Coordinates of C-alpha atoms and ligand atoms in Angstrom, one line a residue:
M1 CA 6.2 40.2 -65.5
P2 CA 6.3 36.9 -66.8
A3 CA 8.3 34.4 -64.4
L4 CA 10.7 33.1 -66.9
A5 CA 13.0 30.0 -66.3
A6 CA 16.6 31.0 -66.0
C7 CA 17.4 28.6 -68.6
G8 CA 20.5 26.7 -67.8
F9 CA 21.5 29.1 -65.3
A10 CA 19.5 27.7 -62.3
S11 CA 20.9 24.5 -61.5
G12 CA 19.1 24.1 -58.1
S13 CA 19.2 20.7 -56.7
S14 CA 15.6 20.5 -55.7
V15 CA 12.8 20.2 -57.9
G16 CA 10.7 23.3 -58.4
S17 CA 13.3 25.7 -57.6
G18 CA 14.7 27.7 -60.6
E19 CA 13.7 25.2 -63.4
A20 CA 10.1 24.6 -62.7
A21 CA 9.3 27.3 -64.9
A22 CA 6.0 29.1 -63.7
A23 CA 4.6 29.7 -67.1
S24 CA 2.3 32.5 -66.0
S25 CA 2.4 34.8 -68.9
G26 CA -0.2 34.7 -71.5
G27 CA 1.9 33.2 -74.1
G28 CA 4.5 35.7 -74.2
P29 CA 5.7 38.1 -77.0
A30 CA 5.9 36.5 -80.4
A31 CA 9.3 38.0 -81.0
S32 CA 10.3 36.1 -84.1
T33 CA 8.3 37.7 -86.7
G34 CA 8.7 36.8 -90.4
G35 CA 8.0 33.2 -90.2
G36 CA 10.8 31.6 -88.1
P37 CA 13.5 30.0 -89.9
A38 CA 14.3 32.8 -92.3
V39 CA 17.7 31.9 -93.5
S40 CA 20.0 34.1 -95.4
A41 CA 21.8 33.1 -98.4
E42 CA 24.9 30.9 -98.0
G43 CA 28.1 32.2 -97.6
P44 CA 29.6 34.6 -100.3
A45 CA 30.9 33.1 -103.6
G46 CA 34.3 32.1 -103.3
S47 CA 34.3 31.3 -99.8
V48 CA 36.3 28.2 -98.5
P49 CA 34.4 25.1 -99.7
R50 CA 32.7 23.3 -96.9
R51 CA 33.9 19.8 -96.0
S52 CA 31.7 16.9 -96.7
L53 CA 29.4 15.4 -93.9
D54 CA 28.0 12.7 -96.2
G55 CA 26.7 9.8 -94.1
K56 CA 26.7 11.9 -90.9
V57 CA 23.5 12.2 -88.7
I58 CA 23.4 15.4 -86.7
V59 CA 20.5 16.2 -84.1
I60 CA 20.0 19.8 -83.3
D61 CA 17.7 20.6 -80.3
P62 CA 16.3 24.0 -80.2
G63 CA 15.7 24.6 -76.5
H64 CA 12.1 25.2 -75.2
N65 CA 9.2 25.9 -77.4
G66 CA 6.8 28.9 -78.1
G67 CA 3.7 27.1 -76.7
N68 CA 5.2 26.4 -73.4
A69 CA 4.2 29.4 -71.6
A70 CA 0.6 28.8 -72.3
H71 CA 0.7 25.2 -71.2
A72 CA 2.0 25.3 -67.7
S73 CA 0.5 22.1 -66.4
E74 CA 1.9 20.1 -69.2
V75 CA 5.3 21.7 -69.1
N76 CA 5.7 21.5 -65.5
R77 CA 4.7 17.8 -65.5
L78 CA 7.8 16.0 -63.6
V79 CA 10.0 13.6 -65.5
N80 CA 12.8 11.5 -64.5
V81 CA 16.2 12.7 -65.6
I82 CA 18.0 9.9 -63.4
T83 CA 19.7 12.4 -61.0
E84 CA 16.3 13.9 -60.1
R85 CA 12.9 14.6 -61.2
K86 CA 12.3 17.9 -63.0
A87 CA 9.9 19.8 -65.2
C88 CA 9.4 18.1 -68.6
D89 CA 10.5 21.4 -70.4
T90 CA 10.7 25.1 -69.4
T91 CA 9.6 28.4 -70.8
G92 CA 13.2 29.7 -71.3
T93 CA 14.1 33.3 -70.9
E94 CA 13.9 36.4 -73.0
T95 CA 15.6 39.9 -73.5
R96 CA 14.4 42.7 -71.9
S97 CA 12.7 43.9 -75.1
G98 CA 10.9 40.6 -75.3
Y99 CA 12.9 38.6 -77.8
A100 CA 12.2 35.1 -76.6
E101 CA 14.9 32.3 -76.1
H102 CA 12.6 29.9 -77.8
A103 CA 12.5 32.1 -80.9
F104 CA 16.3 32.5 -80.8
T105 CA 17.0 28.8 -80.5
W106 CA 14.4 27.9 -83.2
D107 CA 16.2 30.5 -85.4
V108 CA 19.7 29.6 -84.8
S109 CA 19.0 25.8 -85.1
N110 CA 17.2 26.2 -88.5
R111 CA 20.1 28.2 -89.8
T112 CA 22.6 25.8 -88.5
A113 CA 20.7 22.9 -90.2
K114 CA 20.5 24.5 -93.4
I115 CA 24.4 24.8 -93.6
L116 CA 25.0 21.3 -92.3
K117 CA 22.3 19.9 -94.8
S118 CA 24.3 21.6 -97.6
Q119 CA 27.3 19.8 -96.6
G120 CA 25.5 16.5 -96.9
A121 CA 24.7 15.7 -93.4
K122 CA 21.1 14.3 -92.3
V123 CA 20.0 16.9 -89.7
V124 CA 17.2 16.1 -87.5
L125 CA 15.5 18.8 -85.1
T126 CA 13.8 17.9 -81.9
R127 CA 10.7 20.1 -82.7
G128 CA 9.1 21.0 -85.9
N129 CA 7.7 24.3 -85.3
D130 CA 8.1 27.3 -82.8
T131 CA 4.6 27.3 -81.6
G132 CA 4.1 23.9 -79.9
V133 CA 4.6 22.4 -76.4
G134 CA 7.7 20.5 -75.4
P135 CA 8.8 17.9 -76.2
C136 CA 10.0 16.9 -72.8
V137 CA 13.7 16.9 -72.0
T138 CA 13.6 13.0 -71.8
E139 CA 12.1 12.9 -75.5
R140 CA 14.6 15.5 -76.8
A141 CA 17.6 13.0 -75.7
A142 CA 15.5 10.1 -77.1
I143 CA 15.4 11.7 -80.4
G144 CA 19.2 11.7 -80.7
N145 CA 19.4 8.1 -79.4
K146 CA 16.7 7.0 -81.9
N147 CA 18.3 8.7 -84.8
K148 CA 21.7 7.4 -83.8
A149 CA 23.2 10.9 -84.1
D150 CA 26.9 11.1 -84.7
A151 CA 26.6 14.3 -82.7
A152 CA 23.8 16.2 -80.9
L153 CA 23.6 19.8 -79.9
S154 CA 21.2 21.6 -77.8
V155 CA 21.0 25.3 -78.4
H156 CA 20.2 27.8 -75.6
A157 CA 20.6 31.3 -74.5
D158 CA 20.9 32.0 -70.8
G159 CA 18.8 34.0 -68.2
A160 CA 21.6 35.0 -65.7
P161 CA 21.8 38.2 -64.0
K162 CA 22.9 41.4 -65.8
G163 CA 26.6 41.8 -65.9
D164 CA 26.9 38.0 -66.4
R165 CA 28.3 37.8 -69.8
G166 CA 29.6 35.5 -72.7
F167 CA 28.9 31.9 -73.8
H168 CA 29.6 28.6 -72.4
I169 CA 29.2 24.8 -73.3
I170 CA 27.7 22.3 -71.1
E171 CA 29.0 19.0 -71.2
P172 CA 27.5 15.7 -69.6
G173 CA 28.7 14.8 -66.2
L174 CA 29.0 11.1 -65.6
V175 CA 25.8 9.6 -64.5
K176 CA 27.0 5.8 -63.9
G177 CA 25.1 3.2 -66.1
H178 CA 23.5 5.9 -68.3
N179 CA 25.8 8.2 -70.1
D180 CA 29.3 6.5 -69.5
K181 CA 30.0 5.9 -73.1
I182 CA 29.5 9.5 -74.3
I183 CA 31.7 11.4 -71.8
S184 CA 34.8 11.3 -73.5
D185 CA 33.4 12.1 -77.1
S186 CA 31.2 14.9 -75.7
R187 CA 34.1 16.4 -74.3
K188 CA 35.7 16.5 -77.5
L189 CA 32.5 17.8 -79.2
G190 CA 32.4 20.5 -76.6
L191 CA 36.0 21.6 -77.2
A192 CA 35.5 21.8 -80.9
L193 CA 32.2 23.7 -80.5
R194 CA 33.9 26.1 -77.9
D195 CA 36.8 27.0 -80.1
A196 CA 34.6 27.3 -83.3
Y197 CA 32.0 29.7 -81.4
H198 CA 34.8 31.9 -79.9
T199 CA 36.5 32.2 -83.1
G200 CA 33.5 32.6 -85.3
T201 CA 31.3 35.0 -83.3
G202 CA 33.9 36.8 -81.2
M203 CA 31.8 36.1 -78.1
P204 CA 33.8 36.1 -74.9
F205 CA 33.9 33.1 -72.6
S206 CA 31.4 33.2 -69.9
N207 CA 32.4 35.3 -67.0
Y208 CA 30.1 33.4 -64.6
R209 CA 29.9 29.7 -65.6
G210 CA 32.4 27.0 -66.1
T211 CA 36.1 27.2 -66.8
K212 CA 37.2 28.8 -70.3
A213 CA 33.6 28.4 -71.4
L214 CA 33.1 24.7 -70.4
D215 CA 30.9 23.5 -67.7
V216 CA 29.9 20.1 -66.7
R217 CA 26.4 19.1 -65.2
D218 CA 24.6 16.0 -64.4
D219 CA 21.1 17.6 -63.8
L220 CA 20.1 17.9 -67.3
G221 CA 17.9 15.2 -68.8
G222 CA 19.1 16.0 -72.2
L223 CA 22.6 15.1 -71.3
N224 CA 22.0 12.3 -68.5
L225 CA 19.8 10.3 -71.0
S226 CA 21.7 10.6 -74.1
T227 CA 23.7 7.7 -75.5
R228 CA 25.1 9.8 -78.3
P229 CA 27.8 12.4 -78.1
K230 CA 26.2 15.6 -76.9
V231 CA 26.6 18.9 -75.4
F232 CA 24.5 22.2 -74.7
I233 CA 25.6 25.6 -75.6
E234 CA 24.4 28.7 -73.9
C235 CA 24.9 31.2 -76.7
G236 CA 25.0 34.3 -74.4
N237 CA 23.0 35.9 -71.5
M238 CA 19.8 37.3 -72.9
Q239 CA 19.5 39.3 -69.5
D240 CA 22.8 41.4 -70.3
P241 CA 22.1 44.2 -72.6
G242 CA 25.4 43.7 -74.6
D243 CA 24.7 40.0 -75.3
A244 CA 21.1 40.5 -75.8
A245 CA 21.9 43.0 -78.5
K246 CA 23.9 40.5 -80.5
L247 CA 21.7 37.5 -79.9
S248 CA 18.6 39.8 -81.3
D249 CA 20.6 40.5 -84.5
P250 CA 19.8 38.3 -87.4
E251 CA 23.2 38.7 -88.9
F252 CA 24.8 37.8 -85.8
R253 CA 22.6 34.7 -85.7
Q254 CA 23.8 33.7 -89.0
K255 CA 27.4 34.1 -87.7
I256 CA 26.3 31.9 -84.8
A257 CA 25.0 29.2 -87.1
E258 CA 28.1 29.2 -89.2
A259 CA 30.3 28.8 -86.2
L260 CA 28.1 26.0 -84.8
A261 CA 28.2 24.3 -88.1
D262 CA 32.0 24.6 -88.2
G263 CA 32.4 23.2 -84.7
L264 CA 30.1 20.3 -85.5
T265 CA 32.2 19.7 -88.7
D266 CA 35.4 20.0 -86.8
Y267 CA 34.4 17.2 -84.5
L268 CA 32.8 15.0 -87.3
T269 CA 35.8 15.2 -89.9
Ligands
ZN301 ZN1 17.3 27.4 -72.4

């Protein structure tokens, strides 16, 4: 069994607890066949016209990467996320049938980007493929900052115990002198995404993290180091058979992408 990082679930306070993913598997299953960002057609003809995002910059961060598991030393290198030192990146989790979180986040991020671009937004992804290593969480934040993102979203799915179900948003906790200016806007972004995701996908609020699917953390480099409004979403729990079935379904992932695009658009317009 590969030792997989429990994605956002393990918020252990000491370095090397849950988050220092032991990338011991031989690369993990390549669950996403068909060339990654296969994106189905836009919504049906006659659907509600989408609002314009002209001039808006959106950074989408697909969590983890397909090459992480095979590059343990690179990925486990410690980086400074202000509140602690932690692994540069992690392998992420996977479903019991081997659908990997990195493949899920890559697919959903590309589907979401396609929708947002069609509305006129400039969309930047923090990685360009699903076979590489990293980037480190520090760099993932820096990409949003450098591009002056109007909104940034980090896409994940969780690896919590079976029976833990549903989705949640992670908002930045205040790290004084670092992310002070994004707390309020990130809260608004989080609310918009929570409501759009809940409505658009029908996924229930998490029964194990946060309050009404809203959690706040100060141990994530991607949030501590961001100077732009940013949240994470844990789209569901890959270890729960019910959630996993949904997350593994391409049609459901298109629903997820549309919901995320709606939430970002609600926040930005
Ligand atoms: Zn993750």
